[in-house]
Tab-separated table of C-alpha atoms in Angstrom:
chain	number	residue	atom	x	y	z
A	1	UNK	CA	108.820	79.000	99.179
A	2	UNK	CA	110.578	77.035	96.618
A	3	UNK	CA	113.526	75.461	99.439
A	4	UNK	CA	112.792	71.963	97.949
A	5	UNK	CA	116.520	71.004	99.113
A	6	UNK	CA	116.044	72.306	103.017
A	7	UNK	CA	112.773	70.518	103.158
A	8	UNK	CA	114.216	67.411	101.604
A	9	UNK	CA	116.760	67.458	104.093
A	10	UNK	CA	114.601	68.144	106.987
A	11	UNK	CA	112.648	64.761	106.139
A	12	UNK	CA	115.199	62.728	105.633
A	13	UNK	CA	116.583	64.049	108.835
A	14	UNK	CA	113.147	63.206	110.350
A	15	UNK	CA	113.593	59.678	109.238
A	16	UNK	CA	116.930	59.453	110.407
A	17	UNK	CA	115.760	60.247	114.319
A	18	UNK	CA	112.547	58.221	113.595
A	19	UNK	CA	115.708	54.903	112.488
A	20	UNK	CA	113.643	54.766	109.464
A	21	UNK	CA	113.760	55.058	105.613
A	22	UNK	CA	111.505	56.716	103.769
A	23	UNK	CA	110.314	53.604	102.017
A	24	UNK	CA	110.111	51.311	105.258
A	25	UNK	CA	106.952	49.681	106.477
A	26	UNK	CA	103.328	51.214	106.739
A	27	UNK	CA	103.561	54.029	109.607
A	28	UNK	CA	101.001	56.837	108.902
A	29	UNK	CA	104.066	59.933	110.279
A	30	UNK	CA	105.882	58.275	107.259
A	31	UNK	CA	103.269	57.913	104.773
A	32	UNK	CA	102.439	61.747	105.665
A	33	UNK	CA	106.284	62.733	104.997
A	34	UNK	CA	106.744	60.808	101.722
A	35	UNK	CA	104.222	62.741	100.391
A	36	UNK	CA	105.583	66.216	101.230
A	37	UNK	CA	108.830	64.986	99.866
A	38	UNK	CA	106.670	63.185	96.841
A	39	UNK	CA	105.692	67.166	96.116
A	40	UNK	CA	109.474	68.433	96.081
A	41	UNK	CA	110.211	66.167	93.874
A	42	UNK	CA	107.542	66.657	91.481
A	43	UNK	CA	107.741	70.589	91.649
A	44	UNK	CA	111.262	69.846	91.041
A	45	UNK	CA	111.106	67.667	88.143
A	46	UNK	CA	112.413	64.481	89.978
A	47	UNK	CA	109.565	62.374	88.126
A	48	UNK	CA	111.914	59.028	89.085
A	49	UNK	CA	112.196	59.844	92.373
A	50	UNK	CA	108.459	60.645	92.774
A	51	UNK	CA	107.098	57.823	90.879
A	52	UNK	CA	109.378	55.494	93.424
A	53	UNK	CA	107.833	57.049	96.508
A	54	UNK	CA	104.560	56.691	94.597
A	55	UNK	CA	104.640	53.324	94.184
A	56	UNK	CA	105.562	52.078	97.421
A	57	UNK	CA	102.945	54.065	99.084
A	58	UNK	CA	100.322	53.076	97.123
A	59	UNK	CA	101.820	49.079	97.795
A	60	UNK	CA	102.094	49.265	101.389
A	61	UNK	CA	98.295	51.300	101.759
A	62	UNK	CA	97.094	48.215	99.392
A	63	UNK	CA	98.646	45.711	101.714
A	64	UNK	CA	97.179	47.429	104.786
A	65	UNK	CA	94.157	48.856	103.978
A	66	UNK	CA	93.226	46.964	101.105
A	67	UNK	CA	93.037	48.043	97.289
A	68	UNK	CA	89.656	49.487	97.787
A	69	UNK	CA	90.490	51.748	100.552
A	70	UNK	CA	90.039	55.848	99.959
A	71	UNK	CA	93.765	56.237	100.889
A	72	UNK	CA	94.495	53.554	98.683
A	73	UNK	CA	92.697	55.017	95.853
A	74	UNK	CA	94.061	58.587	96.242
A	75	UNK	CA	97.870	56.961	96.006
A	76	UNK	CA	96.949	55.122	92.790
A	77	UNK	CA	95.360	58.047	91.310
A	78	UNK	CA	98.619	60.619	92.244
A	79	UNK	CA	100.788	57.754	91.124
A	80	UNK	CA	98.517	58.038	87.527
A	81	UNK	CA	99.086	62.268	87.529
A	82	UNK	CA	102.778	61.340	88.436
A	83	UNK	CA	102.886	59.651	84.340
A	84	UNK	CA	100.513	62.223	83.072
A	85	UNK	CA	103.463	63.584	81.475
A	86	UNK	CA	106.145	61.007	80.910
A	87	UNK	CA	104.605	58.002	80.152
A	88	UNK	CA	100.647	58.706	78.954
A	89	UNK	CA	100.020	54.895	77.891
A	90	UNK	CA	101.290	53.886	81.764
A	91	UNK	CA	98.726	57.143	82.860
A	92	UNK	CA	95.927	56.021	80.974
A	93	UNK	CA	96.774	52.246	82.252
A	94	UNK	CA	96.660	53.308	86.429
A	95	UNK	CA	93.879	55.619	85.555
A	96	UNK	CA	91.526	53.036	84.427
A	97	UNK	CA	92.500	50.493	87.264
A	98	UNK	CA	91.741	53.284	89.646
A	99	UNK	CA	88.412	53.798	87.622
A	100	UNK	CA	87.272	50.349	87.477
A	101	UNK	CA	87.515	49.788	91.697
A	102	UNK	CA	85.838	53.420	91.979
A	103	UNK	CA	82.905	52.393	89.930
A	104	UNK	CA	83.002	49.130	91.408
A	105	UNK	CA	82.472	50.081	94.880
A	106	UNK	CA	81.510	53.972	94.874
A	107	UNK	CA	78.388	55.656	93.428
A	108	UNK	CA	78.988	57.065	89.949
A	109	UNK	CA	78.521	60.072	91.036
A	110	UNK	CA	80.742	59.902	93.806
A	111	UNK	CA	83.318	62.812	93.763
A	112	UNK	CA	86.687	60.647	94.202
A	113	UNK	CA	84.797	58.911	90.702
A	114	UNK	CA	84.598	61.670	88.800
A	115	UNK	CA	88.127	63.112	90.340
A	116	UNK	CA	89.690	60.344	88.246
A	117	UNK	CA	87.318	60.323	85.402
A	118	UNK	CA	87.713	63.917	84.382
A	119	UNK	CA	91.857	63.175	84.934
A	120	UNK	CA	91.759	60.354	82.416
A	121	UNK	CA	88.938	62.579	80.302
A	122	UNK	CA	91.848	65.436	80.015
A	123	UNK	CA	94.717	62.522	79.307
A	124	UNK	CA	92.895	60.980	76.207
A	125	UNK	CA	92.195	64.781	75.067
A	126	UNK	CA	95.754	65.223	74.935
A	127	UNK	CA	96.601	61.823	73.138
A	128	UNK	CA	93.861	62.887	70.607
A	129	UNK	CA	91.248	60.661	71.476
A	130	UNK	CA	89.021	62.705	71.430
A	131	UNK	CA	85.226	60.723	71.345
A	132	UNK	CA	86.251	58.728	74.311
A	133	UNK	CA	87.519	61.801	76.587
A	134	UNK	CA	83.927	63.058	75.383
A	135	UNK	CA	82.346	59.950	76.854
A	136	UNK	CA	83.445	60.437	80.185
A	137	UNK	CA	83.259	64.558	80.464
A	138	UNK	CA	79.707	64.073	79.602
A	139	UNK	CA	79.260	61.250	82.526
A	140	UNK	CA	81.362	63.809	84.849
A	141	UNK	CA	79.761	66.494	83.854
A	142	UNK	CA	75.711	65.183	84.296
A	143	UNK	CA	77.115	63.772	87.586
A	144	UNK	CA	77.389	65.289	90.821
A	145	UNK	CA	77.081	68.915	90.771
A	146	UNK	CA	78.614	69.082	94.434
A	147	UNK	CA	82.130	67.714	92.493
A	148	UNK	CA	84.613	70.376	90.641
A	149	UNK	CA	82.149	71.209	88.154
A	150	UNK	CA	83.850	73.937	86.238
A	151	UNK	CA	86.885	72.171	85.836
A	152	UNK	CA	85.281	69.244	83.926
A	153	UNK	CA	83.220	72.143	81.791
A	154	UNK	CA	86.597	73.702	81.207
A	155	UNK	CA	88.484	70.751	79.909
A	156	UNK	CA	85.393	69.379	77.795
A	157	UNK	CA	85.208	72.891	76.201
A	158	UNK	CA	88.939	72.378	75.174
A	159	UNK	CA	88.226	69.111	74.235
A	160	UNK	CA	85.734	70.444	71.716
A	161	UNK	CA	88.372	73.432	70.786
A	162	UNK	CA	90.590	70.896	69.705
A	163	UNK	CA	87.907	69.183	67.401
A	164	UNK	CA	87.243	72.360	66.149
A	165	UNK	CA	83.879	72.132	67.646
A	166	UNK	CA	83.417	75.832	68.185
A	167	UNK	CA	79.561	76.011	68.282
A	168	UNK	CA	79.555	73.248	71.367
A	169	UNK	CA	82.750	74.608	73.010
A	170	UNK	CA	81.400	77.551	73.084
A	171	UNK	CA	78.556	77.390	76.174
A	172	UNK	CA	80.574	75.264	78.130
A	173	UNK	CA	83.528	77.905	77.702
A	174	UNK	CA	81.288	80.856	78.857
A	175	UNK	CA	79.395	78.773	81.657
A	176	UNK	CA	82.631	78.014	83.504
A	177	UNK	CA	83.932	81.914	83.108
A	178	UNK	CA	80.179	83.077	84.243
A	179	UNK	CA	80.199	80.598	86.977
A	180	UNK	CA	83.807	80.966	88.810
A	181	UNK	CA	83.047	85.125	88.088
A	182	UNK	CA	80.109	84.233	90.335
A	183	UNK	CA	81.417	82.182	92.592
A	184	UNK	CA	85.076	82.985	93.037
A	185	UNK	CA	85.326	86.477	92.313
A	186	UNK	CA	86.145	88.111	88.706
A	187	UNK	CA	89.899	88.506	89.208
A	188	UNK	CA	90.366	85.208	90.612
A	189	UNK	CA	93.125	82.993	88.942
A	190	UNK	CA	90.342	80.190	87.870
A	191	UNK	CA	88.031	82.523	86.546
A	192	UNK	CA	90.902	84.265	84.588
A	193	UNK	CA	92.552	81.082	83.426
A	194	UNK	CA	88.833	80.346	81.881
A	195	UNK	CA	89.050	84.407	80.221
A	196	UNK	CA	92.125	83.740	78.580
A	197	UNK	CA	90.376	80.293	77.073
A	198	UNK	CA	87.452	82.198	75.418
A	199	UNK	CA	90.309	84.855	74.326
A	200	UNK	CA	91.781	82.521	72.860
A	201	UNK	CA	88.436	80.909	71.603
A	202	UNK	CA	87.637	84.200	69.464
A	203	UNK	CA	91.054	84.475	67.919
A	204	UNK	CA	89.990	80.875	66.725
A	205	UNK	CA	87.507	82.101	64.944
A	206	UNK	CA	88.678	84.800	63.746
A	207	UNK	CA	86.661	87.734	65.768
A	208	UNK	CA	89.753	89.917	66.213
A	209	UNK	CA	87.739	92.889	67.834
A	210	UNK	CA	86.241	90.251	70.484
A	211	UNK	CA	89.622	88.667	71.095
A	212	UNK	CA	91.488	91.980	71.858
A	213	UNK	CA	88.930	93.497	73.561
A	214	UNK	CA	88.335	90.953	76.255
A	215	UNK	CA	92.603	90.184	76.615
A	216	UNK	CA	92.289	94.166	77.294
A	217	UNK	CA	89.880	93.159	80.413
A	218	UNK	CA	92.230	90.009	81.041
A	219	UNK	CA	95.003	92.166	81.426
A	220	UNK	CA	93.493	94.695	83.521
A	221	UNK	CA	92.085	92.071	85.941
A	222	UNK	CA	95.473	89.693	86.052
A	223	UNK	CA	97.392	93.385	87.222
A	224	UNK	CA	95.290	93.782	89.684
A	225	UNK	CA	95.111	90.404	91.009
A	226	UNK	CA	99.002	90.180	91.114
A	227	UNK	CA	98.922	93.639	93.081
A	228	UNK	CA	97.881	91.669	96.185
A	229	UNK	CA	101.041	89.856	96.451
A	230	UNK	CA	102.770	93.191	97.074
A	231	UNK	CA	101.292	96.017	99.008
A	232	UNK	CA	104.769	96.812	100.058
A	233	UNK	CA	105.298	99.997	97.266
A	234	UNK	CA	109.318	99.306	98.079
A	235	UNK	CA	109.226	96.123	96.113
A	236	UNK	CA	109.219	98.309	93.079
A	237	UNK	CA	111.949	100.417	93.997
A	238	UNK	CA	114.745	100.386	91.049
A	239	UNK	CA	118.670	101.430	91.335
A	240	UNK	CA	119.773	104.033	88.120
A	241	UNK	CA	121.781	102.443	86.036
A	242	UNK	CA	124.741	105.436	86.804
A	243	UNK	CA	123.904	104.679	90.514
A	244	UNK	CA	124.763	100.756	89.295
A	245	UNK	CA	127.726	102.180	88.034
A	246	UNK	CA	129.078	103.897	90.951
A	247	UNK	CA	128.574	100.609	92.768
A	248	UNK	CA	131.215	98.625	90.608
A	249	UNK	CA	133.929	101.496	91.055
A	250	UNK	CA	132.933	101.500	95.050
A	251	UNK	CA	133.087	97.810	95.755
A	252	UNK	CA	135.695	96.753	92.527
A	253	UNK	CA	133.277	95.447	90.135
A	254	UNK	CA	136.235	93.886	88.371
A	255	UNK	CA	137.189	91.449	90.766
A	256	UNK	CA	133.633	89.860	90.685
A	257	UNK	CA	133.654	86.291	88.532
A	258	UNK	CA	129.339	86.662	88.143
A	259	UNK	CA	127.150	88.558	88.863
A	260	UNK	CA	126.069	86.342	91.999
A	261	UNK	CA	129.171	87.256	93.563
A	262	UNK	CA	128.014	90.642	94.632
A	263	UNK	CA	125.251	88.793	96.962
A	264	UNK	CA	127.408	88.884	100.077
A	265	UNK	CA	128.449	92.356	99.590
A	266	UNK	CA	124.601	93.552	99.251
A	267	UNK	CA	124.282	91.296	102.961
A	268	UNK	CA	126.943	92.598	104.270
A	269	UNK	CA	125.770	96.599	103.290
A	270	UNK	CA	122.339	95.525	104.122
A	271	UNK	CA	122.460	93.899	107.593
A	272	UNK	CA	121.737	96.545	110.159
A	273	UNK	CA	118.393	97.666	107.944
A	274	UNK	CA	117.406	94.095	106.820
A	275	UNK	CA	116.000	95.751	103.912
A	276	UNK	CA	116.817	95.426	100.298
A	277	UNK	CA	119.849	97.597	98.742
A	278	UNK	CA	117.711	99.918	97.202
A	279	UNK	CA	115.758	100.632	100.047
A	280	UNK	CA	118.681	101.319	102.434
A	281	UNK	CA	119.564	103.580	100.026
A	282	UNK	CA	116.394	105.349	100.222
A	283	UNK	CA	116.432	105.369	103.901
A	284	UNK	CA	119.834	106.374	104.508
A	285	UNK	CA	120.095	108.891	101.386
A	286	UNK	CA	116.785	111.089	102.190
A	287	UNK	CA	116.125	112.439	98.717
A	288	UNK	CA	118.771	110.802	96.809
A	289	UNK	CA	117.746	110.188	93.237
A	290	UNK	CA	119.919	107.103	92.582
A	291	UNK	CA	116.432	105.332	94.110
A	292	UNK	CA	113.084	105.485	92.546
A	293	UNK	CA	109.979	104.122	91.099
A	294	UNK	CA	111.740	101.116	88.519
A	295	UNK	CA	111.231	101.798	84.705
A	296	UNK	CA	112.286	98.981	83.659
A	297	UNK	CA	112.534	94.715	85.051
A	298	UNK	CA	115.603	93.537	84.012
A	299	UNK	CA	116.070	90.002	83.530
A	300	UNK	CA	119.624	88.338	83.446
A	301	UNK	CA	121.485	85.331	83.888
A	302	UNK	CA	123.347	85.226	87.535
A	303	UNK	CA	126.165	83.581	86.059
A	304	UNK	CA	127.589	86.685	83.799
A	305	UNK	CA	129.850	89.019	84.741
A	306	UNK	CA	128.167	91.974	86.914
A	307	UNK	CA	130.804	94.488	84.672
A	308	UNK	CA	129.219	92.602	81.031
A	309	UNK	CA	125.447	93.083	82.489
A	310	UNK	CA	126.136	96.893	82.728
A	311	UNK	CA	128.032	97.614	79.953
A	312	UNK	CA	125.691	95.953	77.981
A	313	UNK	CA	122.780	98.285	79.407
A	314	UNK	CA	124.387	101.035	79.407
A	315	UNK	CA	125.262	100.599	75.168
A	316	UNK	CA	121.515	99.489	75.196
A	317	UNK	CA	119.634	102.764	76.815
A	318	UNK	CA	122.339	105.083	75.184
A	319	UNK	CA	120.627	105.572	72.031
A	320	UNK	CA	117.111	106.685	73.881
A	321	UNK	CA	116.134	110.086	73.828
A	322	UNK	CA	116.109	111.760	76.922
A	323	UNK	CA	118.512	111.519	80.285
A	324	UNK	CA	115.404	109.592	82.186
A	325	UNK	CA	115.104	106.878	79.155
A	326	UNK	CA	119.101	106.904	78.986
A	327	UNK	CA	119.587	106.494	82.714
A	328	UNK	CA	116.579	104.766	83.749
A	329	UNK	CA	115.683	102.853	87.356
A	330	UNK	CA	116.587	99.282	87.264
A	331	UNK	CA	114.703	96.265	88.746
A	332	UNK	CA	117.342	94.152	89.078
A	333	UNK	CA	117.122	91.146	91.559
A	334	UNK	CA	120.041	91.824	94.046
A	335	UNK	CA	119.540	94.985	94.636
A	336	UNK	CA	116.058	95.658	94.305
A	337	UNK	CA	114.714	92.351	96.178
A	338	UNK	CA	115.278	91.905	99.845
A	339	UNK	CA	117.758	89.438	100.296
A	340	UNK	CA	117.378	89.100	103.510
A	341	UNK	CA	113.790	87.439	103.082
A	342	UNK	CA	114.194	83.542	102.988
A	343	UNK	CA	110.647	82.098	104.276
A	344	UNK	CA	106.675	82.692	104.046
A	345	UNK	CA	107.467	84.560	100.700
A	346	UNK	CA	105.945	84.124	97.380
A	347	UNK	CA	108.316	84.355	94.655
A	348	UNK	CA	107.045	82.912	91.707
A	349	UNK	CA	104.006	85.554	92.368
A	350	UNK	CA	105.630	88.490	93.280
A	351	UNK	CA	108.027	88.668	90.222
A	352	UNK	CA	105.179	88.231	87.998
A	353	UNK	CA	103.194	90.956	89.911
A	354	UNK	CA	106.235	93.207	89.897
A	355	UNK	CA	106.723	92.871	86.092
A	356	UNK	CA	103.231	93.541	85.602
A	357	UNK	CA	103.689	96.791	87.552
A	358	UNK	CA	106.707	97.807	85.615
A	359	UNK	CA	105.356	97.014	82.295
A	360	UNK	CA	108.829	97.054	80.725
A	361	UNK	CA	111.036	93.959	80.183
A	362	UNK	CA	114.528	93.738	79.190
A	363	UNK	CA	116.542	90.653	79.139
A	364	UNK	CA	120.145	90.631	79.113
A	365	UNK	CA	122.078	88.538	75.951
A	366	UNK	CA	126.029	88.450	77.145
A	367	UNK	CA	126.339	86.548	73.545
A	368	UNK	CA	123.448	86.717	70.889
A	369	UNK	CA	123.938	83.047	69.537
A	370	UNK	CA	124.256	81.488	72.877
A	371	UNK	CA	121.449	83.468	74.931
A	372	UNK	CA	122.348	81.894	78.774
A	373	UNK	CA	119.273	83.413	80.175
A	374	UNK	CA	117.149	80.929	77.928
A	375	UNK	CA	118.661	77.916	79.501
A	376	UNK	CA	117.790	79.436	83.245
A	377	UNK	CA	114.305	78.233	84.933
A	378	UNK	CA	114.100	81.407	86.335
A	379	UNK	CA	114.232	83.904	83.522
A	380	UNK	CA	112.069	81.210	81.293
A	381	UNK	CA	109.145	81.966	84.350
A	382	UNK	CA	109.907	85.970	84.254
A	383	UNK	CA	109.819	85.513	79.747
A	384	UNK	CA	106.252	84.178	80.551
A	385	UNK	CA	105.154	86.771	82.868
A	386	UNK	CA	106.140	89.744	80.628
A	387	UNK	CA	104.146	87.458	77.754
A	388	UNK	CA	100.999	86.737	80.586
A	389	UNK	CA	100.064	90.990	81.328
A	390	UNK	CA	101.244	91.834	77.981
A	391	UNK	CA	104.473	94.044	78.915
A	392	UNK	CA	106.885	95.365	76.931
A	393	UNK	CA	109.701	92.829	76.097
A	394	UNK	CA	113.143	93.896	74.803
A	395	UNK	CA	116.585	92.004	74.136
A	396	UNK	CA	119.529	94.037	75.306
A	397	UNK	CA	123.179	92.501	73.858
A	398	UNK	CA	125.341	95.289	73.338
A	399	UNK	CA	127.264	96.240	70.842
A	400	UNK	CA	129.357	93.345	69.406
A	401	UNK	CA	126.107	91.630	70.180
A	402	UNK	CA	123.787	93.486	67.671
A	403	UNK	CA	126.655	93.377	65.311
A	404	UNK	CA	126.779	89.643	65.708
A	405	UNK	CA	122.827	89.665	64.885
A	406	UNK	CA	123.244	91.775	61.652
A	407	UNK	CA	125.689	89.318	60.656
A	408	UNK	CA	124.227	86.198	61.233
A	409	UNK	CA	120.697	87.617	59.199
């Protein structure tokens, strides 16, 4: 659900009524809990903080169990993925020591084997080294079938991509698509992560026609896998941008510092329907056309003034043609997302699901030289999902912004 700071404060409370710290002595309850906390971190970016936990799990399962003990193993190897992107040399390093006990005291075709094998395969791909990532994707891949064997096809196609090995990468590119198609289902995320590869494959060489005709297919199948995430048709519901208006002059736009200052109103407004703003609308307003089918995501930095992010919408549909273009139905977070919803919620998936519905992406610039919403995690992730099902993406800055952009070309 993304609440890394409740659930880090949950475990630690945990500890607290357990009289423990998180990195006290082997107890299996604590082990257990420093690894959902070792996740928070990570999915937060607290690499330090991970790598610490890390380590002295992996240290007290050696001392216990022993270094050649599954659990043991499993830490090292997590520990390895922890430096996969900080510190490759220190990777590659715990990689190989979990490698060389593996193959010491496993079969080599043993799946916890090639688990690490194909992780220090797709590490030397991305240092470059490429004929010894080969080496061991070719062991993984003639090993045990049972094991993830279309990831290890996947990577050693890319692998070969990279060499410009087109004519090798090519088989192993279309046997993984073919075989998660088969086995997972045509619009499932693995089979269309491996689409997008042999999309990308064409455009490599150069078959244009190929290329756009199967990201045509992609796009068609990533829509309608992201449509699962919300059957609810009122997750698309969009405020007019005149309706947005007559919300400032009702509530006193002017006295809000940002935009997330209007949250508690929307609460407040929203309590006895637990519903989202625009569908309280739509409930209480039978008919009223200030709610309706969203035209257009809108994606915006929290911290600007909620009077700046309409002005500067308003100057930017003013121009269009008709009175539906010019005053169009707004996706806009606060008012067209529950806010009442704070658990067993996808939201990384449903924005990029509702953006694919839309089809129309524009992202708010208070200042054209210092674009905030660049700098925010969130708006970054909604950037990529217009760029993922190929929507249409548009800056909106306003007046003195575009002037601003004249200038400075």
């Amino acid at each position: 659900l993304g609440r890394y700071e409740d659930a880090e404060n949950e475990i630690q409370s945990t500890f607290e009524c357990l009289n423990v710290r998180a990195d006290n002595n082997y107890n299996p309850l604590l082990i257990g809990l420093s690894n959902v906390l070792i996740e928070s971190y990570e999915k937060q970016g607290k690499f330090e903080l991970a790598e610490s936990l890390y380590n002295h799990s992996y240290v007290t399962l050696s001392e216990f169990y022993g270094e050649r003990h599954p659990d043991t193993l499993t830490a090292l190897y997590k520990l390895a993925t922890v430096y996969l992107y900080r510190d490759r040399t220190k990777a590659e390093e715990i990689f190989r020591k979990c490698l060389i006990v593996q193959q010491s005291g496993l079969p080599k075709d043993h799946p916890e084997t090639l688990r690490t094998a194909t992780g220090l395969a797709i590490l030397l791909t991305k240092m470059s080294r490429f004929d010894e990532a080969e080496d061991l994707f070719r062991i993984v891949i003639d090993g045990n079938r049972s094991f993830n064997h279309y990831e290890a096809l996947f990577s050693y196609g890319r692998c070969l991509m990279e060499e410009r090995r087109l004519d090798e990468a090519e088989p192993l590119l279309i046997e993984t698509f073919e075989g998660r198609k088969r086995d997972y289902g045509a619009d499932h995320s693995d089979t269309l992560i491996a689409m997008k590869q042999i999309v990308e494959f064409h455009q490599m060489r150069g078959c244009e026609d190929k290329a756009s005709e199967l990201q045509q297919r992609y796009i068609v199948l990533r829509r309608d896998s992201l449509a699962r995430y919300l059957p609810d048709k009122d997750n698309f519901l969009g405020i007019k941008l005149s309706s947005l208006e007559r919300f400032l002059t009702t509530f006193g736009g002017e006295d809000f510092v940002a935009t997330r200052d209007i949250k508690g109103i929307i609460l407040k407004e929203t309590m006895q329907d637990k519903c989202s703003y625009c569908d309280m609308l739509r409930k209480r307003n039978s008919g009223d056309s200030s709610v309706g089918k969203a035209t257009v995501f809108v994606s915006h930095y929290w911290g600007n003034k909620i009077t700046q992010l309409v002005a500067i919408l308003k100057h930017h549909f003013s121009s269009f043609e008709t009175e539906a273009e010019r005053d169009p139905y707004l996706w806009i977070d606060l008012f067209s997302f529950n806010q009442h919803i704070t658990t067993n919620f996808n939201f990384f998936g449903s924005i990029e699901a509702i953006i694919a519905n839309i089809n129309n992406t524009v992202m708010v610039f208070e200042a054209w030289n210092s674009p905030l919403p660049l700098t925010r995690a969130w708006c970054i992730w909604e950037l990529y999902c217009t760029i993922d099902t190929n929507s249409k993406f548009t800056i909106a800055c306003g007046g003195e912004g575009e002037v601003g952009i004249e200038g400075g070309l």
